[in-house]
Amino acid sequence: GGEITFEYEDQVAGVRFGDDEILVQNRYVKEWAENFMLQIGVRDLSGWAEKLESMAADERFVGLRHKGSVDEPWGQRILYVFEPGGVLVQLVEERG
């Protein structure tokens, strides 16, 4: 899983995965979550899939799931991730 680099009042945390770090926030707005998608370019999609499997088994990330990677016809390999609040996150690796 990831390494938590900081936490602030149980509302915001930084999570590092090797050289990459993301900021996560403890906030849920149903209307926003149901209509939001975030796409992030990554260099090692297989590595991210392994990290997500580890995170999904961690009780801190209850509800995290993904449906595996897909090679899309437009030249991207995408890992579709659904975070616990329902937001769709696409981790994208360019093929080529």
mmCIF file of C-alpha atoms in Angstrom:
data_model
loop_
_atom_site.group_PDB
_atom_site.id
_atom_site.type_symbol
_atom_site.label_atom_id
_atom_site.label_comp_id
_atom_site.label_asym_id
_atom_site.label_seq_id
_atom_site.Cartn_x
_atom_site.Cartn_y
_atom_site.Cartn_z
ATOM 1 C CA GLY A 1 0.000 0.000 0.000
ATOM 2 C CA GLY A 2 0.897 3.631 0.165
ATOM 3 C CA GLU A 3 2.815 5.488 2.832
ATOM 4 C CA ILE A 4 0.864 8.239 4.594
ATOM 5 C CA THR A 5 3.189 11.233 4.565
ATOM 6 C CA PHE A 6 0.981 13.545 6.637
ATOM 7 C CA GLU A 7 -2.511 13.815 8.117
ATOM 8 C CA TYR A 8 -4.383 16.925 9.198
ATOM 9 C CA GLU A 9 -7.314 16.709 11.634
ATOM 10 C CA ASP A 10 -8.661 13.516 10.000
ATOM 11 C CA GLN A 11 -9.669 15.642 6.988
ATOM 12 C CA VAL A 12 -6.684 15.645 4.602
ATOM 13 C CA ALA A 13 -3.789 13.244 4.075
ATOM 14 C CA GLY A 14 -0.874 12.822 1.724
ATOM 15 C CA VAL A 15 -0.214 9.307 0.425
ATOM 16 C CA ARG A 16 3.056 8.405 -1.312
ATOM 17 C CA PHE A 17 3.551 5.496 -3.699
ATOM 18 C CA GLY A 18 7.247 5.344 -4.572
ATOM 19 C CA ASP A 19 8.019 8.620 -6.355
ATOM 20 C CA ASP A 20 4.326 9.577 -6.698
ATOM 21 C CA GLU A 21 2.182 11.288 -4.077
ATOM 22 C CA ILE A 22 -1.505 12.155 -3.990
ATOM 23 C CA LEU A 23 -3.593 14.257 -1.624
ATOM 24 C CA VAL A 24 -6.823 12.728 -0.328
ATOM 25 C CA GLN A 25 -9.611 14.543 1.461
ATOM 26 C CA ASN A 26 -12.286 13.231 3.802
ATOM 27 C CA ARG A 27 -15.255 14.948 2.185
ATOM 28 C CA TYR A 28 -18.295 13.556 0.404
ATOM 29 C CA VAL A 29 -20.800 15.450 -1.719
ATOM 30 C CA LYS A 30 -23.116 12.929 -3.395
ATOM 31 C CA GLU A 31 -23.971 15.044 -6.433
ATOM 32 C CA TRP A 32 -20.317 15.805 -7.080
ATOM 33 C CA ALA A 33 -19.105 12.234 -6.600
ATOM 34 C CA GLU A 34 -21.713 10.859 -8.995
ATOM 35 C CA ASN A 35 -20.647 13.258 -11.749
ATOM 36 C CA PHE A 36 -16.879 13.422 -11.386
ATOM 37 C CA MET A 37 -14.054 11.588 -13.102
ATOM 38 C CA LEU A 38 -10.334 12.160 -12.613
ATOM 39 C CA GLN A 39 -7.736 10.905 -15.091
ATOM 40 C CA ILE A 40 -4.094 10.568 -13.995
ATOM 41 C CA GLY A 41 -1.215 9.628 -16.289
ATOM 42 C CA VAL A 42 1.162 7.027 -14.843
ATOM 43 C CA ARG A 43 4.313 5.294 -16.106
ATOM 44 C CA ASP A 44 3.748 1.828 -14.590
ATOM 45 C CA LEU A 45 0.094 0.809 -14.676
ATOM 46 C CA SER A 46 0.824 -2.770 -13.595
ATOM 47 C CA GLY A 47 2.639 -1.451 -10.541
ATOM 48 C CA TRP A 48 -0.324 0.774 -9.679
ATOM 49 C CA ALA A 49 -2.690 -2.210 -10.028
ATOM 50 C CA GLU A 50 -0.593 -4.104 -7.469
ATOM 51 C CA LYS A 51 -0.645 -1.117 -5.098
ATOM 52 C CA LEU A 52 -4.426 -0.839 -5.421
ATOM 53 C CA GLU A 53 -4.864 -4.529 -4.582
ATOM 54 C CA SER A 54 -2.862 -3.950 -1.417
ATOM 55 C CA MET A 55 -4.846 -0.816 -0.562
ATOM 56 C CA ALA A 56 -8.193 -2.563 -1.138
ATOM 57 C CA ALA A 57 -7.212 -5.112 1.513
ATOM 58 C CA ASP A 58 -6.423 -2.327 4.002
ATOM 59 C CA GLU A 59 -9.272 -1.434 6.384
ATOM 60 C CA ARG A 60 -8.467 2.287 5.916
ATOM 61 C CA PHE A 61 -9.636 2.045 2.294
ATOM 62 C CA VAL A 62 -12.941 0.188 2.674
ATOM 63 C CA GLY A 63 -14.925 0.445 -0.557
ATOM 64 C CA LEU A 64 -11.952 0.999 -2.870
ATOM 65 C CA ARG A 65 -12.296 -1.166 -5.968
ATOM 66 C CA HIS A 66 -11.150 -1.420 -9.562
ATOM 67 C CA LYS A 67 -12.151 -3.459 -12.553
ATOM 68 C CA GLY A 68 -8.721 -4.180 -13.958
ATOM 69 C CA SER A 69 -6.895 -2.582 -16.845
ATOM 70 C CA VAL A 70 -8.279 -2.253 -20.350
ATOM 71 C CA ASP A 71 -6.355 -1.618 -23.569
ATOM 72 C CA GLU A 72 -8.482 1.038 -25.260
ATOM 73 C CA PRO A 73 -8.495 1.333 -29.078
ATOM 74 C CA TRP A 74 -7.276 4.955 -28.951
ATOM 75 C CA GLY A 75 -3.870 3.883 -27.611
ATOM 76 C CA GLN A 76 -4.231 4.065 -23.852
ATOM 77 C CA ARG A 77 -4.196 1.343 -21.233
ATOM 78 C CA ILE A 78 -6.592 2.393 -18.464
ATOM 79 C CA LEU A 79 -7.169 1.087 -14.953
ATOM 80 C CA TYR A 80 -10.663 2.138 -13.861
ATOM 81 C CA VAL A 81 -10.703 2.771 -10.097
ATOM 82 C CA PHE A 82 -13.747 3.575 -7.976
ATOM 83 C CA GLU A 83 -12.795 5.277 -4.742
ATOM 84 C CA PRO A 84 -14.969 4.752 -1.646
ATOM 85 C CA GLY A 85 -17.027 7.921 -2.249
ATOM 86 C CA GLY A 86 -17.956 6.810 -5.762
ATOM 87 C CA VAL A 87 -15.586 9.014 -7.764
ATOM 88 C CA LEU A 88 -14.198 7.339 -10.881
ATOM 89 C CA VAL A 89 -10.415 7.653 -11.187
ATOM 90 C CA GLN A 90 -8.766 6.547 -14.406
ATOM 91 C CA LEU A 91 -5.074 5.676 -14.170
ATOM 92 C CA VAL A 92 -3.753 5.931 -17.724
ATOM 93 C CA GLU A 93 -0.600 4.614 -19.328
ATOM 94 C CA GLU A 94 0.152 5.596 -22.910
ATOM 95 C CA ARG A 95 0.911 2.652 -25.161
ATOM 96 C CA GLY A 96 3.312 3.091 -27.931
#
